[in-house]
């Protein structure tokens, strides 16, 4: 029974990690991604319904996503849900699809997203620790009622701590990846601002410099990575 409680706690903690992973997927990192809309709810004939259940998604361009509702009668509700969300998107509809063009990320927005990622990670950790606390309370109750011994309690608490640590570390790893993605974008934006300031841009390699007014491209090689950044 007690070992089953450890396994059950592990399953619940894994669900918390999965939820944190899904939350991270909703945070923009420069490219359009249907996962951004995973938590978006639409008033579908008076019932809040996940957008993912109501439409298909296409990504024709890096910063553009097309949402095609199965029921065209709810297209206005879909458009409203996207507009009222915190995605910073101003959608438009042609009656068949909702077109969302994601605005270029700014330094300020990148920093906001980093704070958001940290907050979501902390929520995940809190959820995992709450599962540990409730499971520990169960073990203590069993020990108090003489269902398990003190030695059993110590062993179970140690095993539970190990399971908890493993899942907290998974959340920490997810956060590290998301922070790195946002950091690369932020550094890219700062680098681009520097190049604009001196009217220079790197093209096709780290050693070729061309005057900015003479070249326009969406491919800017920054720190060895091709960033989707527009030069204007």
Tab-separated table of C-alpha atoms in Angstrom:
chain	number	residue	atom	x	y	z
A	1	UNK	CA	0.000	0.000	0.000
A	2	UNK	CA	2.722	2.479	0.959
A	3	UNK	CA	4.832	1.620	-2.095
A	4	UNK	CA	1.738	2.138	-4.223
A	5	UNK	CA	1.408	5.592	-2.650
A	6	UNK	CA	4.969	6.399	-3.783
A	7	UNK	CA	4.123	5.306	-7.333
A	8	UNK	CA	0.911	7.321	-7.308
A	9	UNK	CA	2.777	10.389	-6.083
A	10	UNK	CA	5.296	9.901	-8.892
A	11	UNK	CA	2.505	9.761	-11.486
A	12	UNK	CA	0.959	12.953	-10.137
A	13	UNK	CA	4.337	14.694	-10.117
A	14	UNK	CA	4.937	13.608	-13.702
A	15	UNK	CA	1.589	15.144	-14.633
A	16	UNK	CA	2.730	18.405	-13.017
A	17	UNK	CA	5.940	18.313	-15.067
A	18	UNK	CA	3.926	17.690	-18.240
A	19	UNK	CA	1.658	20.611	-17.390
A	20	UNK	CA	4.689	22.870	-16.893
A	21	UNK	CA	6.064	21.720	-20.245
A	22	UNK	CA	2.749	22.615	-21.902
A	23	UNK	CA	2.760	26.011	-20.193
A	24	UNK	CA	6.265	26.702	-21.518
A	25	UNK	CA	5.081	25.831	-25.031
A	26	UNK	CA	2.631	28.744	-24.864
A	27	UNK	CA	5.484	31.220	-24.349
A	28	UNK	CA	6.643	32.697	-27.639
A	29	UNK	CA	10.220	32.264	-28.791
A	30	UNK	CA	10.028	33.993	-32.154
A	31	UNK	CA	8.268	31.409	-34.335
A	32	UNK	CA	4.564	30.661	-34.699
A	33	UNK	CA	3.623	27.432	-32.946
A	34	UNK	CA	0.130	25.932	-32.494
A	35	UNK	CA	1.157	25.031	-28.941
A	36	UNK	CA	0.876	28.729	-28.132
A	37	UNK	CA	-2.894	28.296	-28.253
A	38	UNK	CA	-3.097	25.177	-26.051
A	39	UNK	CA	-4.591	26.999	-23.069
A	40	UNK	CA	-6.859	29.312	-25.070
A	41	UNK	CA	-10.588	28.870	-24.441
A	42	UNK	CA	-13.357	29.912	-26.820
A	43	UNK	CA	-16.982	30.629	-25.927
A	44	UNK	CA	-18.511	27.968	-28.174
A	45	UNK	CA	-22.288	28.380	-28.041
A	46	UNK	CA	-22.037	29.480	-24.426
A	47	UNK	CA	-19.587	26.780	-23.332
A	48	UNK	CA	-15.861	27.513	-22.755
A	49	UNK	CA	-14.084	25.098	-25.108
A	50	UNK	CA	-10.355	24.603	-25.846
A	51	UNK	CA	-9.471	26.183	-29.178
A	52	UNK	CA	-7.446	23.088	-30.079
A	53	UNK	CA	-10.709	21.110	-30.191
A	54	UNK	CA	-12.401	23.582	-32.514
A	55	UNK	CA	-9.899	24.198	-35.294
A	56	UNK	CA	-6.886	23.124	-37.297
A	57	UNK	CA	-3.662	25.152	-37.474
A	58	UNK	CA	-1.261	25.906	-40.301
A	59	UNK	CA	2.064	27.773	-40.175
A	60	UNK	CA	2.750	29.094	-43.695
A	61	UNK	CA	5.458	31.496	-42.495
A	62	UNK	CA	7.718	31.781	-39.476
A	63	UNK	CA	5.559	34.396	-37.734
A	64	UNK	CA	2.180	33.607	-39.281
A	65	UNK	CA	-0.359	31.029	-38.168
A	66	UNK	CA	-3.733	30.281	-39.753
A	67	UNK	CA	-6.579	28.979	-37.590
A	68	UNK	CA	-9.376	27.217	-39.479
A	69	UNK	CA	-12.424	26.448	-37.286
A	70	UNK	CA	-14.345	23.289	-38.136
A	71	UNK	CA	-17.545	25.259	-37.551
A	72	UNK	CA	-17.319	28.520	-39.493
A	73	UNK	CA	-20.184	29.848	-37.389
A	74	UNK	CA	-17.841	30.341	-34.440
A	75	UNK	CA	-15.081	32.156	-36.336
A	76	UNK	CA	-15.897	35.481	-34.665
A	77	UNK	CA	-15.637	33.862	-31.230
A	78	UNK	CA	-12.273	32.340	-32.179
A	79	UNK	CA	-11.007	35.705	-33.389
A	80	UNK	CA	-12.173	37.380	-30.172
A	81	UNK	CA	-10.524	34.742	-27.964
A	82	UNK	CA	-7.182	35.251	-29.736
A	83	UNK	CA	-7.452	39.036	-29.611
A	84	UNK	CA	-8.335	39.057	-25.898
A	85	UNK	CA	-5.505	36.663	-24.961
A	86	UNK	CA	-2.074	37.697	-23.678
A	87	UNK	CA	-0.347	36.572	-26.892
A	88	UNK	CA	-0.104	40.135	-28.179
A	89	UNK	CA	-1.692	39.172	-31.507
A	90	UNK	CA	-4.153	41.232	-33.556
A	91	UNK	CA	-5.977	38.553	-35.604
A	92	UNK	CA	-7.976	39.082	-38.783
A	93	UNK	CA	-10.652	36.895	-40.361
A	94	UNK	CA	-11.805	36.344	-43.939
A	95	UNK	CA	-14.786	34.262	-42.862
A	96	UNK	CA	-12.959	30.961	-43.317
A	97	UNK	CA	-9.719	31.275	-41.367
A	98	UNK	CA	-8.334	33.505	-38.646
A	99	UNK	CA	-4.935	34.873	-39.641
A	100	UNK	CA	-2.522	35.677	-36.842
A	101	UNK	CA	0.721	37.503	-37.570
A	102	UNK	CA	2.918	37.481	-34.506
A	103	UNK	CA	4.614	40.813	-33.806
A	104	UNK	CA	8.398	40.928	-33.767
A	105	UNK	CA	9.652	40.210	-30.269
A	106	UNK	CA	11.188	43.156	-28.447
A	107	UNK	CA	13.801	43.191	-25.698
A	108	UNK	CA	11.140	44.212	-23.187
A	109	UNK	CA	8.821	41.397	-24.282
A	110	UNK	CA	11.636	38.832	-24.080
A	111	UNK	CA	12.326	39.895	-20.500
A	112	UNK	CA	8.614	39.644	-19.667
A	113	UNK	CA	8.501	36.143	-21.136
A	114	UNK	CA	11.536	35.139	-19.075
A	115	UNK	CA	9.778	36.284	-15.894
A	116	UNK	CA	6.666	34.424	-17.011
A	117	UNK	CA	8.683	31.234	-17.563
A	118	UNK	CA	10.194	31.480	-14.086
A	119	UNK	CA	6.727	31.979	-12.584
A	120	UNK	CA	5.334	28.949	-14.417
A	121	UNK	CA	8.325	26.864	-13.293
A	122	UNK	CA	7.729	27.889	-9.682
A	123	UNK	CA	4.068	26.928	-10.016
A	124	UNK	CA	5.208	23.507	-11.207
A	125	UNK	CA	7.604	23.101	-8.286
A	126	UNK	CA	4.894	24.134	-5.827
A	127	UNK	CA	2.539	21.539	-7.323
A	128	UNK	CA	5.182	18.800	-7.011
A	129	UNK	CA	5.986	19.738	-3.420
A	130	UNK	CA	2.287	19.804	-2.533
A	131	UNK	CA	2.048	16.200	-3.740
A	132	UNK	CA	5.036	15.302	-1.548
A	133	UNK	CA	3.458	17.020	1.450
A	134	UNK	CA	0.102	15.262	1.095
A	135	UNK	CA	1.807	11.880	0.601
A	136	UNK	CA	4.031	12.488	3.625
A	137	UNK	CA	0.939	13.332	5.663
A	138	UNK	CA	-0.529	9.975	4.634
A	139	UNK	CA	2.609	8.141	5.774
A	140	UNK	CA	2.638	9.970	9.103
A	141	UNK	CA	-0.987	9.072	9.668
A	142	UNK	CA	-0.234	5.437	8.925
A	143	UNK	CA	2.707	5.488	11.336
A	144	UNK	CA	0.562	7.118	14.030
A	145	UNK	CA	-2.071	4.421	13.601
A	146	UNK	CA	0.642	1.757	13.799
A	147	UNK	CA	0.078	0.611	10.236
A	148	UNK	CA	3.770	1.154	9.516
A	149	UNK	CA	6.834	1.373	11.747
A	150	UNK	CA	9.077	4.376	12.375
A	151	UNK	CA	11.728	2.742	10.195
A	152	UNK	CA	9.175	2.323	7.421
A	153	UNK	CA	8.229	5.985	7.739
A	154	UNK	CA	11.863	7.084	7.479
A	155	UNK	CA	12.426	4.884	4.424
A	156	UNK	CA	9.267	6.073	2.690
A	157	UNK	CA	10.025	9.732	3.352
A	158	UNK	CA	13.512	9.260	1.910
A	159	UNK	CA	12.154	7.542	-1.215
A	160	UNK	CA	9.529	10.243	-1.640
A	161	UNK	CA	12.164	12.967	-1.329
A	162	UNK	CA	14.164	11.301	-4.102
A	163	UNK	CA	11.100	11.147	-6.373
A	164	UNK	CA	10.333	14.785	-5.589
A	165	UNK	CA	13.889	15.886	-6.297
A	166	UNK	CA	13.889	14.113	-9.641
A	167	UNK	CA	10.723	15.854	-10.803
A	168	UNK	CA	11.802	19.276	-9.533
A	169	UNK	CA	15.045	18.842	-11.464
A	170	UNK	CA	13.032	18.047	-14.607
A	171	UNK	CA	11.170	21.330	-14.210
A	172	UNK	CA	14.472	23.143	-13.637
A	173	UNK	CA	15.813	21.628	-16.870
A	174	UNK	CA	12.735	22.725	-18.808
A	175	UNK	CA	13.142	26.245	-17.449
A	176	UNK	CA	16.819	26.311	-18.398
A	177	UNK	CA	15.985	25.397	-22.004
A	178	UNK	CA	13.241	28.022	-22.240
A	179	UNK	CA	15.463	30.704	-20.685
A	180	UNK	CA	18.225	29.838	-23.153
A	181	UNK	CA	15.826	30.177	-26.085
A	182	UNK	CA	14.690	33.590	-24.865
A	183	UNK	CA	18.246	34.660	-24.080
A	184	UNK	CA	19.373	33.853	-27.610
A	185	UNK	CA	16.560	35.986	-28.998
A	186	UNK	CA	17.354	38.811	-26.581
A	187	UNK	CA	21.056	38.747	-27.454
A	188	UNK	CA	20.141	38.671	-31.117
A	189	UNK	CA	17.954	41.755	-30.747
A	190	UNK	CA	20.655	43.604	-28.820
A	191	UNK	CA	23.234	42.628	-31.430
A	192	UNK	CA	20.928	43.770	-34.207
A	193	UNK	CA	20.400	47.127	-32.495
A	194	UNK	CA	24.189	47.499	-32.275
A	195	UNK	CA	24.575	46.750	-35.980
A	196	UNK	CA	21.808	49.179	-36.858
A	197	UNK	CA	23.430	51.854	-34.776
A	198	UNK	CA	26.628	51.617	-36.812
A	199	UNK	CA	24.817	50.852	-40.091
A	200	UNK	CA	26.366	47.405	-40.400
A	201	UNK	CA	25.006	43.886	-40.705
A	202	UNK	CA	26.561	40.440	-40.880
A	203	UNK	CA	25.563	38.512	-43.985
A	204	UNK	CA	26.113	34.800	-44.662
A	205	UNK	CA	29.044	34.604	-42.301
A	206	UNK	CA	30.618	36.140	-39.246
A	207	UNK	CA	33.300	37.998	-41.211
A	208	UNK	CA	31.397	39.676	-44.062
A	209	UNK	CA	30.160	43.179	-43.243
A	210	UNK	CA	27.849	45.130	-45.515
A	211	UNK	CA	26.330	48.578	-45.019
A	212	UNK	CA	22.807	48.152	-43.667
A	213	UNK	CA	21.062	50.471	-46.192
A	214	UNK	CA	22.414	48.317	-49.057
A	215	UNK	CA	21.101	44.987	-47.820
A	216	UNK	CA	17.788	43.572	-46.592
A	217	UNK	CA	17.395	40.022	-45.352
A	218	UNK	CA	15.530	37.948	-42.774
A	219	UNK	CA	18.561	35.724	-42.292
A	220	UNK	CA	20.991	37.348	-39.902
A	221	UNK	CA	23.851	35.215	-38.629
A	222	UNK	CA	24.296	35.987	-34.941
A	223	UNK	CA	26.614	34.063	-32.609
A	224	UNK	CA	26.654	31.184	-35.058
A	225	UNK	CA	22.856	30.783	-35.167
A	226	UNK	CA	20.488	31.840	-37.930
A	227	UNK	CA	17.963	34.077	-36.197
A	228	UNK	CA	14.577	34.956	-37.703
A	229	UNK	CA	15.008	38.712	-37.386
A	230	UNK	CA	13.874	41.371	-39.800
A	231	UNK	CA	16.128	44.235	-40.755
A	232	UNK	CA	14.404	47.499	-41.534
